[in-house]
Tab-separated table of N, CA and C in Angstrom:
chain	number	residue	atom	x	y	z
A	1	UNK	N	-25.673	-18.635	26.279
A	1	UNK	CA	-26.443	-19.604	25.526
A	1	UNK	C	-27.200	-20.480	26.529
A	2	UNK	N	-28.488	-20.634	26.284
A	2	UNK	CA	-29.293	-21.458	27.188
A	2	UNK	C	-28.897	-22.926	27.078
A	3	UNK	N	-29.257	-23.666	28.111
A	3	UNK	CA	-28.967	-25.098	28.133
A	3	UNK	C	-29.673	-25.818	26.983
A	4	UNK	N	-30.923	-25.437	26.698
A	4	UNK	CA	-31.663	-26.069	25.591
A	4	UNK	C	-30.971	-25.814	24.250
A	5	UNK	N	-30.572	-24.576	24.036
A	5	UNK	CA	-29.895	-24.255	22.771
A	5	UNK	C	-28.588	-25.034	22.653
A	6	UNK	N	-27.814	-25.081	23.733
A	6	UNK	CA	-26.545	-25.816	23.694
A	6	UNK	C	-26.777	-27.283	23.373
A	7	UNK	N	-27.823	-27.873	23.967
A	7	UNK	CA	-28.153	-29.270	23.636
A	7	UNK	C	-28.475	-29.400	22.152
A	8	UNK	N	-29.288	-28.475	21.637
A	8	UNK	CA	-29.641	-28.510	20.218
A	8	UNK	C	-28.422	-28.420	19.327
A	9	UNK	N	-27.515	-27.521	19.650
A	9	UNK	CA	-26.284	-27.356	18.867
A	9	UNK	C	-25.435	-28.620	18.929
A	10	UNK	N	-25.225	-29.123	20.132
A	10	UNK	CA	-24.384	-30.317	20.290
A	10	UNK	C	-24.969	-31.511	19.540
A	11	UNK	N	-26.285	-31.683	19.624
A	11	UNK	CA	-26.924	-32.797	18.923
A	11	UNK	C	-26.892	-32.600	17.410
A	12	UNK	N	-27.062	-31.355	16.948
A	12	UNK	CA	-26.970	-31.046	15.514
A	12	UNK	C	-25.601	-31.472	14.988
A	13	UNK	N	-24.555	-31.105	15.713
A	13	UNK	CA	-23.198	-31.441	15.287
A	13	UNK	C	-22.941	-32.945	15.339
A	14	UNK	N	-23.466	-33.609	16.357
A	14	UNK	CA	-23.315	-35.061	16.442
A	14	UNK	C	-24.064	-35.746	15.298
A	15	UNK	N	-25.200	-35.213	14.914
A	15	UNK	CA	-25.930	-35.785	13.772
A	15	UNK	C	-25.085	-35.714	12.506
A	16	UNK	N	-24.401	-34.595	12.301
A	16	UNK	CA	-23.522	-34.492	11.119
A	16	UNK	C	-22.440	-35.554	11.151
A	17	UNK	N	-21.840	-35.745	12.322
A	17	UNK	CA	-20.794	-36.765	12.440
A	17	UNK	C	-21.349	-38.141	12.096
A	18	UNK	N	-22.537	-38.447	12.625
A	18	UNK	CA	-23.141	-39.747	12.361
A	18	UNK	C	-23.566	-39.903	10.901
A	19	UNK	N	-23.980	-38.807	10.257
A	19	UNK	CA	-24.305	-38.903	8.825
A	19	UNK	C	-23.070	-39.273	8.019
A	20	UNK	N	-21.935	-38.717	8.417
A	20	UNK	CA	-20.694	-38.980	7.691
A	20	UNK	C	-20.173	-40.387	7.950
A	21	UNK	N	-20.288	-40.881	9.174
A	21	UNK	CA	-19.733	-42.195	9.510
A	21	UNK	C	-20.701	-43.346	9.281
A	22	UNK	N	-22.009	-43.036	9.384
A	22	UNK	CA	-23.060	-44.057	9.259
A	22	UNK	C	-22.839	-45.211	10.228
A	23	UNK	N	-22.271	-44.921	11.390
A	23	UNK	CA	-21.974	-45.972	12.353
A	23	UNK	C	-23.202	-46.455	13.120
A	24	UNK	N	-24.256	-45.620	13.185
A	24	UNK	CA	-25.440	-46.020	13.953
A	24	UNK	C	-26.634	-45.209	13.452
A	25	UNK	N	-27.323	-45.737	12.466
A	25	UNK	CA	-28.428	-45.008	11.839
A	25	UNK	C	-29.597	-44.760	12.785
A	26	UNK	N	-29.863	-45.687	13.696
A	26	UNK	CA	-30.947	-45.460	14.666
A	26	UNK	C	-30.609	-44.271	15.557
A	27	UNK	N	-29.392	-44.242	16.043
A	27	UNK	CA	-28.949	-43.122	16.886
A	27	UNK	C	-29.004	-41.818	16.097
A	28	UNK	N	-28.577	-41.860	14.855
A	28	UNK	CA	-28.612	-40.681	13.990
A	28	UNK	C	-30.022	-40.113	13.903
A	29	UNK	N	-30.978	-40.959	13.655
A	29	UNK	CA	-32.365	-40.512	13.519
A	29	UNK	C	-32.880	-39.886	14.811
A	30	UNK	N	-32.636	-40.533	15.919
A	30	UNK	CA	-33.129	-40.023	17.198
A	30	UNK	C	-32.420	-38.731	17.604
A	31	UNK	N	-31.125	-38.661	17.365
A	31	UNK	CA	-30.377	-37.450	17.708
A	31	UNK	C	-30.846	-36.266	16.881
A	32	UNK	N	-31.131	-36.501	15.617
A	32	UNK	CA	-31.567	-35.398	14.759
A	32	UNK	C	-32.910	-34.845	15.221
A	33	UNK	N	-33.841	-35.716	15.547
A	33	UNK	CA	-35.125	-35.241	16.077
A	33	UNK	C	-34.938	-34.552	17.430
A	34	UNK	N	-34.051	-35.085	18.250
A	34	UNK	CA	-33.795	-34.460	19.555
A	34	UNK	C	-33.190	-33.069	19.379
A	35	UNK	N	-32.307	-32.904	18.424
A	35	UNK	CA	-31.717	-31.589	18.164
A	35	UNK	C	-32.800	-30.586	17.805
A	36	UNK	N	-33.672	-30.964	16.887
A	36	UNK	CA	-34.761	-30.065	16.474
A	36	UNK	C	-35.665	-29.741	17.663
A	37	UNK	N	-35.933	-30.722	18.497
A	37	UNK	CA	-36.762	-30.505	19.679
A	37	UNK	C	-36.111	-29.491	20.622
A	38	UNK	N	-34.851	-29.689	20.950
A	38	UNK	CA	-34.186	-28.800	21.901
A	38	UNK	C	-34.043	-27.384	21.353
A	39	UNK	N	-33.789	-27.255	20.056
A	39	UNK	CA	-33.778	-25.910	19.468
A	39	UNK	C	-35.126	-25.243	19.676
A	40	UNK	N	-36.190	-25.984	19.451
A	40	UNK	CA	-37.531	-25.428	19.601
A	40	UNK	C	-37.865	-25.030	21.023
A	41	UNK	N	-37.219	-25.633	21.985
A	41	UNK	CA	-37.455	-25.318	23.387
A	41	UNK	C	-36.586	-24.161	23.893
A	42	UNK	N	-35.580	-23.782	23.149
A	42	UNK	CA	-34.655	-22.729	23.589
A	42	UNK	C	-35.329	-21.359	23.534
A	43	UNK	N	-35.113	-20.563	24.555
A	43	UNK	CA	-35.690	-19.207	24.608
A	43	UNK	C	-35.295	-18.376	23.398
A	44	UNK	N	-34.068	-18.510	22.972
A	44	UNK	CA	-33.550	-17.672	21.895
A	44	UNK	C	-33.755	-18.279	20.509
A	45	UNK	N	-34.596	-19.284	20.412
A	45	UNK	CA	-34.867	-19.933	19.126
A	45	UNK	C	-35.562	-18.965	18.174
A	46	UNK	N	-35.107	-18.967	16.928
A	46	UNK	CA	-35.717	-18.152	15.886
A	46	UNK	C	-36.367	-19.070	14.846
A	47	UNK	N	-37.244	-18.522	14.019
A	47	UNK	CA	-37.792	-19.343	12.935
A	47	UNK	C	-36.705	-19.921	12.027
A	48	UNK	N	-35.610	-19.199	11.841
A	48	UNK	CA	-34.507	-19.726	11.024
A	48	UNK	C	-33.891	-20.960	11.682
A	49	UNK	N	-33.765	-20.951	12.999
A	49	UNK	CA	-33.249	-22.134	13.703
A	49	UNK	C	-34.168	-23.328	13.489
A	50	UNK	N	-35.469	-23.082	13.548
A	50	UNK	CA	-36.431	-24.167	13.332
A	50	UNK	C	-36.339	-24.691	11.905
A	51	UNK	N	-36.224	-23.783	10.936
A	51	UNK	CA	-36.106	-24.192	9.532
A	51	UNK	C	-34.857	-25.043	9.329
A	52	UNK	N	-33.767	-24.639	9.926
A	52	UNK	CA	-32.520	-25.403	9.786
A	52	UNK	C	-32.642	-26.775	10.437
A	53	UNK	N	-33.360	-26.850	11.540
A	53	UNK	CA	-33.592	-28.137	12.172
A	53	UNK	C	-34.425	-29.044	11.285
A	54	UNK	N	-35.478	-28.486	10.692
A	54	UNK	CA	-36.314	-29.285	9.782
A	54	UNK	C	-35.513	-29.717	8.561
A	55	UNK	N	-34.631	-28.826	8.080
A	55	UNK	CA	-33.777	-29.179	6.947
A	55	UNK	C	-32.907	-30.384	7.303
A	56	UNK	N	-32.289	-30.352	8.502
A	56	UNK	CA	-31.415	-31.461	8.871
A	56	UNK	C	-32.200	-32.765	9.020
A	57	UNK	N	-33.388	-32.696	9.592
A	57	UNK	CA	-34.201	-33.907	9.716
A	57	UNK	C	-34.509	-34.464	8.319
A	58	UNK	N	-34.861	-33.592	7.382
A	58	UNK	CA	-35.120	-34.032	6.014
A	58	UNK	C	-33.880	-34.689	5.416
A	59	UNK	N	-32.742	-34.065	5.617
A	59	UNK	CA	-31.500	-34.611	5.054
A	59	UNK	C	-31.204	-35.991	5.616
A	60	UNK	N	-31.420	-36.171	6.904
A	60	UNK	CA	-31.172	-37.473	7.516
A	60	UNK	C	-32.095	-38.530	6.915
A	61	UNK	N	-33.365	-38.202	6.759
A	61	UNK	CA	-34.274	-39.180	6.157
A	61	UNK	C	-33.865	-39.489	4.715
A	62	UNK	N	-33.331	-38.524	4.010
A	62	UNK	CA	-32.842	-38.787	2.658
A	62	UNK	C	-31.654	-39.736	2.704
A	63	UNK	N	-30.722	-39.464	3.601
A	63	UNK	CA	-29.556	-40.340	3.770
A	63	UNK	C	-30.000	-41.760	4.103
A	64	UNK	N	-31.062	-41.877	4.884
A	64	UNK	CA	-31.558	-43.192	5.290
A	64	UNK	C	-32.463	-43.847	4.241
A	65	UNK	N	-32.683	-43.148	3.110
A	65	UNK	CA	-33.484	-43.729	2.030
A	65	UNK	C	-34.972	-43.740	2.295
A	66	UNK	N	-35.466	-42.751	3.062
A	66	UNK	CA	-36.884	-42.696	3.427
A	66	UNK	C	-37.515	-41.439	2.853
A	67	UNK	N	-38.031	-41.501	1.627
A	67	UNK	CA	-38.495	-40.288	0.948
A	67	UNK	C	-39.694	-39.592	1.576
A	68	UNK	N	-40.669	-40.338	2.075
A	68	UNK	CA	-41.888	-39.681	2.575
A	68	UNK	C	-41.598	-38.739	3.743
A	69	UNK	N	-40.899	-39.179	4.808
A	69	UNK	CA	-40.605	-38.216	5.871
A	69	UNK	C	-39.596	-37.153	5.431
A	70	UNK	N	-38.725	-37.476	4.488
A	70	UNK	CA	-37.784	-36.467	3.980
A	70	UNK	C	-38.549	-35.330	3.308
A	71	UNK	N	-39.548	-35.676	2.511
A	71	UNK	CA	-40.370	-34.653	1.848
A	71	UNK	C	-41.161	-33.862	2.880
A	72	UNK	N	-41.731	-34.537	3.852
A	72	UNK	CA	-42.540	-33.860	4.868
A	72	UNK	C	-41.721	-32.804	5.596
A	73	UNK	N	-40.520	-33.154	6.039
A	73	UNK	CA	-39.689	-32.206	6.785
A	73	UNK	C	-39.124	-31.117	5.873
A	74	UNK	N	-38.845	-31.430	4.620
A	74	UNK	CA	-38.398	-30.398	3.680
A	74	UNK	C	-39.516	-29.388	3.437
A	75	UNK	N	-40.749	-29.869	3.317
A	75	UNK	CA	-41.886	-28.942	3.168
A	75	UNK	C	-42.050	-28.072	4.401
A	76	UNK	N	-41.849	-28.651	5.562
A	76	UNK	CA	-41.936	-27.887	6.811
A	76	UNK	C	-40.861	-26.801	6.835
A	77	UNK	N	-39.676	-27.114	6.387
A	77	UNK	CA	-38.583	-26.145	6.294
A	77	UNK	C	-38.995	-24.990	5.377
A	78	UNK	N	-39.532	-25.319	4.212
A	78	UNK	CA	-39.958	-24.283	3.279
A	78	UNK	C	-41.092	-23.448	3.862
A	79	UNK	N	-42.050	-24.089	4.526
A	79	UNK	CA	-43.149	-23.349	5.176
A	79	UNK	C	-42.622	-22.330	6.174
A	80	UNK	N	-41.661	-22.743	6.981
A	80	UNK	CA	-41.082	-21.835	7.968
A	80	UNK	C	-40.398	-20.654	7.282
A	81	UNK	N	-39.710	-20.920	6.191
A	81	UNK	CA	-39.061	-19.835	5.444
A	81	UNK	C	-40.104	-18.883	4.876
A	82	UNK	N	-41.107	-19.427	4.219
A	82	UNK	CA	-42.116	-18.580	3.572
A	82	UNK	C	-42.945	-17.804	4.595
A	83	UNK	N	-43.371	-18.445	5.650
A	83	UNK	CA	-44.208	-17.810	6.663
A	83	UNK	C	-43.480	-16.682	7.381
A	84	UNK	N	-42.170	-16.836	7.533
A	84	UNK	CA	-41.397	-15.877	8.319
A	84	UNK	C	-40.504	-14.968	7.492
A	85	UNK	N	-40.689	-14.988	6.170
A	85	UNK	CA	-39.901	-14.115	5.311
A	85	UNK	C	-38.414	-14.419	5.330
A	86	UNK	N	-38.075	-15.686	5.494
A	86	UNK	CA	-36.671	-16.099	5.535
A	86	UNK	C	-36.231	-16.421	4.113
A	87	UNK	N	-35.180	-15.795	3.677
A	87	UNK	CA	-34.664	-16.029	2.326
A	87	UNK	C	-33.219	-16.462	2.360
A	88	UNK	N	-32.486	-16.055	1.349
A	88	UNK	CA	-31.058	-16.251	1.247
A	88	UNK	C	-30.703	-17.735	1.424
A	89	UNK	N	-29.727	-18.002	2.244
A	89	UNK	CA	-29.186	-19.346	2.494
A	89	UNK	C	-30.275	-20.348	2.870
A	90	UNK	N	-31.116	-19.973	3.818
A	90	UNK	CA	-32.125	-20.908	4.321
A	90	UNK	C	-33.139	-21.279	3.255
A	91	UNK	N	-33.565	-20.317	2.461
A	91	UNK	CA	-34.526	-20.611	1.392
A	91	UNK	C	-33.896	-21.518	0.334
A	92	UNK	N	-32.666	-21.226	-0.037
A	92	UNK	CA	-31.974	-22.068	-1.023
A	92	UNK	C	-31.888	-23.509	-0.527
A	93	UNK	N	-31.582	-23.676	0.757
A	93	UNK	CA	-31.484	-25.027	1.308
A	93	UNK	C	-32.849	-25.690	1.483
A	94	UNK	N	-33.897	-24.927	1.682
A	94	UNK	CA	-35.237	-25.518	1.723
A	94	UNK	C	-35.557	-26.152	0.362
A	95	UNK	N	-35.252	-25.419	-0.704
A	95	UNK	CA	-35.470	-25.960	-2.052
A	95	UNK	C	-34.550	-27.148	-2.329
A	96	UNK	N	-33.311	-27.047	-1.851
A	96	UNK	CA	-32.355	-28.149	-2.028
A	96	UNK	C	-32.886	-29.416	-1.351
A	97	UNK	N	-33.443	-29.263	-0.152
A	97	UNK	CA	-33.989	-30.412	0.572
A	97	UNK	C	-35.148	-31.035	-0.195
A	98	UNK	N	-36.008	-30.186	-0.752
A	98	UNK	CA	-37.127	-30.716	-1.536
A	98	UNK	C	-36.635	-31.416	-2.797
A	99	UNK	N	-35.632	-30.868	-3.449
A	99	UNK	CA	-35.077	-31.506	-4.647
A	99	UNK	C	-34.482	-32.870	-4.296
A	100	UNK	N	-33.735	-32.917	-3.214
A	100	UNK	CA	-33.077	-34.161	-2.801
A	100	UNK	C	-34.116	-35.220	-2.405
A	101	UNK	N	-35.113	-34.815	-1.644
A	101	UNK	CA	-36.136	-35.764	-1.183
A	101	UNK	C	-36.987	-36.276	-2.341
A	102	UNK	N	-37.361	-35.375	-3.268
A	102	UNK	CA	-38.169	-35.811	-4.412
A	102	UNK	C	-37.356	-36.661	-5.384
A	103	UNK	N	-36.058	-36.421	-5.474
A	103	UNK	CA	-35.211	-37.290	-6.308
A	103	UNK	C	-35.214	-38.704	-5.728
A	104	UNK	N	-35.143	-38.801	-4.408
A	104	UNK	CA	-35.193	-40.107	-3.763
A	104	UNK	C	-36.541	-40.779	-4.011
A	105	UNK	N	-37.614	-39.994	-3.960
A	105	UNK	CA	-38.958	-40.535	-4.191
A	105	UNK	C	-39.176	-40.904	-5.656
A	106	UNK	N	-38.377	-40.322	-6.533
A	106	UNK	CA	-38.492	-40.565	-7.984
A	106	UNK	C	-39.923	-40.328	-8.462
A	107	UNK	N	-40.476	-39.175	-8.030
A	107	UNK	CA	-41.870	-38.860	-8.332
A	107	UNK	C	-42.035	-37.772	-9.393
A	108	UNK	N	-40.957	-37.403	-10.051
A	108	UNK	CA	-41.032	-36.427	-11.130
A	108	UNK	C	-40.980	-34.970	-10.688
A	109	UNK	N	-40.855	-34.697	-9.405
A	109	UNK	CA	-40.847	-33.315	-8.925
A	109	UNK	C	-39.450	-32.759	-8.658
A	110	UNK	N	-38.440	-33.582	-8.676
A	110	UNK	CA	-37.092	-33.155	-8.277
A	110	UNK	C	-36.557	-32.021	-9.145
A	111	UNK	N	-36.750	-32.077	-10.436
A	111	UNK	CA	-36.191	-31.047	-11.319
A	111	UNK	C	-36.790	-29.670	-11.034
A	112	UNK	N	-38.071	-29.627	-10.725
A	112	UNK	CA	-38.718	-28.360	-10.374
A	112	UNK	C	-38.028	-27.732	-9.170
A	113	UNK	N	-37.828	-28.532	-8.131
A	113	UNK	CA	-37.219	-28.019	-6.908
A	113	UNK	C	-35.735	-27.734	-7.099
A	114	UNK	N	-35.087	-28.507	-7.936
A	114	UNK	CA	-33.669	-28.270	-8.216
A	114	UNK	C	-33.480	-26.921	-8.908
A	115	UNK	N	-34.381	-26.588	-9.835
A	115	UNK	CA	-34.311	-25.286	-10.512
A	115	UNK	C	-34.536	-24.144	-9.520
A	116	UNK	N	-35.483	-24.318	-8.615
A	116	UNK	CA	-35.738	-23.287	-7.602
A	116	UNK	C	-34.539	-23.155	-6.660
A	117	UNK	N	-33.916	-24.274	-6.337
A	117	UNK	CA	-32.721	-24.242	-5.484
A	117	UNK	C	-31.593	-23.489	-6.174
A	118	UNK	N	-31.415	-23.735	-7.467
A	118	UNK	CA	-30.344	-23.058	-8.208
A	118	UNK	C	-30.575	-21.552	-8.218
A	119	UNK	N	-31.810	-21.149	-8.495
A	119	UNK	CA	-32.149	-19.725	-8.536
A	119	UNK	C	-31.918	-19.068	-7.168
A	120	UNK	N	-32.397	-19.710	-6.113
A	120	UNK	CA	-32.216	-19.158	-4.768
A	120	UNK	C	-30.744	-19.190	-4.361
A	121	UNK	N	-30.036	-20.226	-4.752
A	121	UNK	CA	-28.612	-20.323	-4.434
A	121	UNK	C	-27.808	-19.218	-5.082
A	122	UNK	N	-28.172	-18.865	-6.309
A	122	UNK	CA	-27.471	-17.783	-7.010
A	122	UNK	C	-27.683	-16.438	-6.322
A	123	UNK	N	-28.744	-16.323	-5.530
A	123	UNK	CA	-29.072	-15.063	-4.847
A	123	UNK	C	-28.506	-14.979	-3.429
A	124	UNK	N	-27.796	-16.000	-2.967
A	124	UNK	CA	-27.204	-15.950	-1.628
A	124	UNK	C	-26.193	-14.813	-1.584
A	125	UNK	N	-26.340	-13.933	-0.597
A	125	UNK	CA	-25.537	-12.709	-0.529
A	125	UNK	C	-24.058	-12.963	-0.230
A	126	UNK	N	-23.770	-13.843	0.700
A	126	UNK	CA	-22.383	-14.085	1.104
A	126	UNK	C	-21.683	-14.994	0.099
A	127	UNK	N	-20.554	-14.559	-0.456
A	127	UNK	CA	-19.837	-15.418	-1.405
A	127	UNK	C	-19.426	-16.771	-0.797
A	128	UNK	N	-19.022	-16.777	0.474
A	128	UNK	CA	-18.637	-18.031	1.116
A	128	UNK	C	-19.809	-18.978	1.284
A	129	UNK	N	-20.950	-18.438	1.690
A	129	UNK	CA	-22.142	-19.273	1.841
A	129	UNK	C	-22.646	-19.757	0.483
A	130	UNK	N	-22.536	-18.896	-0.523
A	130	UNK	CA	-22.953	-19.291	-1.877
A	130	UNK	C	-22.056	-20.415	-2.389
A	131	UNK	N	-20.760	-20.325	-2.118
A	131	UNK	CA	-19.827	-21.374	-2.542
A	131	UNK	C	-20.150	-22.697	-1.844
A	132	UNK	N	-20.450	-22.632	-0.557
A	132	UNK	CA	-20.819	-23.840	0.186
A	132	UNK	C	-22.095	-24.455	-0.401
A	133	UNK	N	-23.077	-23.601	-0.677
A	133	UNK	CA	-24.314	-24.093	-1.277
A	133	UNK	C	-24.017	-24.757	-2.633
A	134	UNK	N	-23.181	-24.109	-3.441
A	134	UNK	CA	-22.849	-24.657	-4.762
A	134	UNK	C	-22.248	-26.059	-4.657
A	135	UNK	N	-21.409	-26.265	-3.653
A	135	UNK	CA	-20.822	-27.596	-3.450
A	135	UNK	C	-21.909	-28.617	-3.146
A	136	UNK	N	-22.850	-28.266	-2.273
A	136	UNK	CA	-23.949	-29.168	-1.963
A	136	UNK	C	-24.867	-29.372	-3.158
A	137	UNK	N	-25.110	-28.304	-3.898
A	137	UNK	CA	-25.978	-28.388	-5.073
A	137	UNK	C	-25.445	-29.408	-6.074
A	138	UNK	N	-24.131	-29.446	-6.233
A	138	UNK	CA	-23.525	-30.377	-7.180
A	138	UNK	C	-23.728	-31.826	-6.779
A	139	UNK	N	-24.088	-32.091	-5.531
A	139	UNK	CA	-24.336	-33.464	-5.099
A	139	UNK	C	-25.789	-33.897	-5.310
A	140	UNK	N	-26.634	-32.973	-5.779
A	140	UNK	CA	-28.031	-33.354	-6.049
A	140	UNK	C	-28.075	-34.320	-7.217
A	141	UNK	N	-28.926	-35.323	-7.107
A	141	UNK	CA	-29.068	-36.283	-8.230
A	141	UNK	C	-29.700	-35.637	-9.444
């Protein structure tokens, strides 16, 4: 594993810890962007890695109550999925991110994206990944 990828992974995991504890929201925001940056710099980076990074950035902005950047990064996640033919888990989570961000924005678009997330989630091939998605789906507003 390259040094850049390892940094991206470590920062991704630290962002999750900070989302759960909410001990330092500024650090959380910067770490999440840094994780996405380092993934993008890694030789072995794939479009799916980039999509997952954009998804996490969107999720962090949602946690922080900032709908506009949450929507922007969720759209970027979906673009990466669509442009690169990425489906399954990643596509379901792209829709989930859009549903979550639009619910925060309260702009009337959340239900559309929530329905797309449900449809894509039902198509996830791995039963374990589908179960994990279902748990997250139930937390959508």
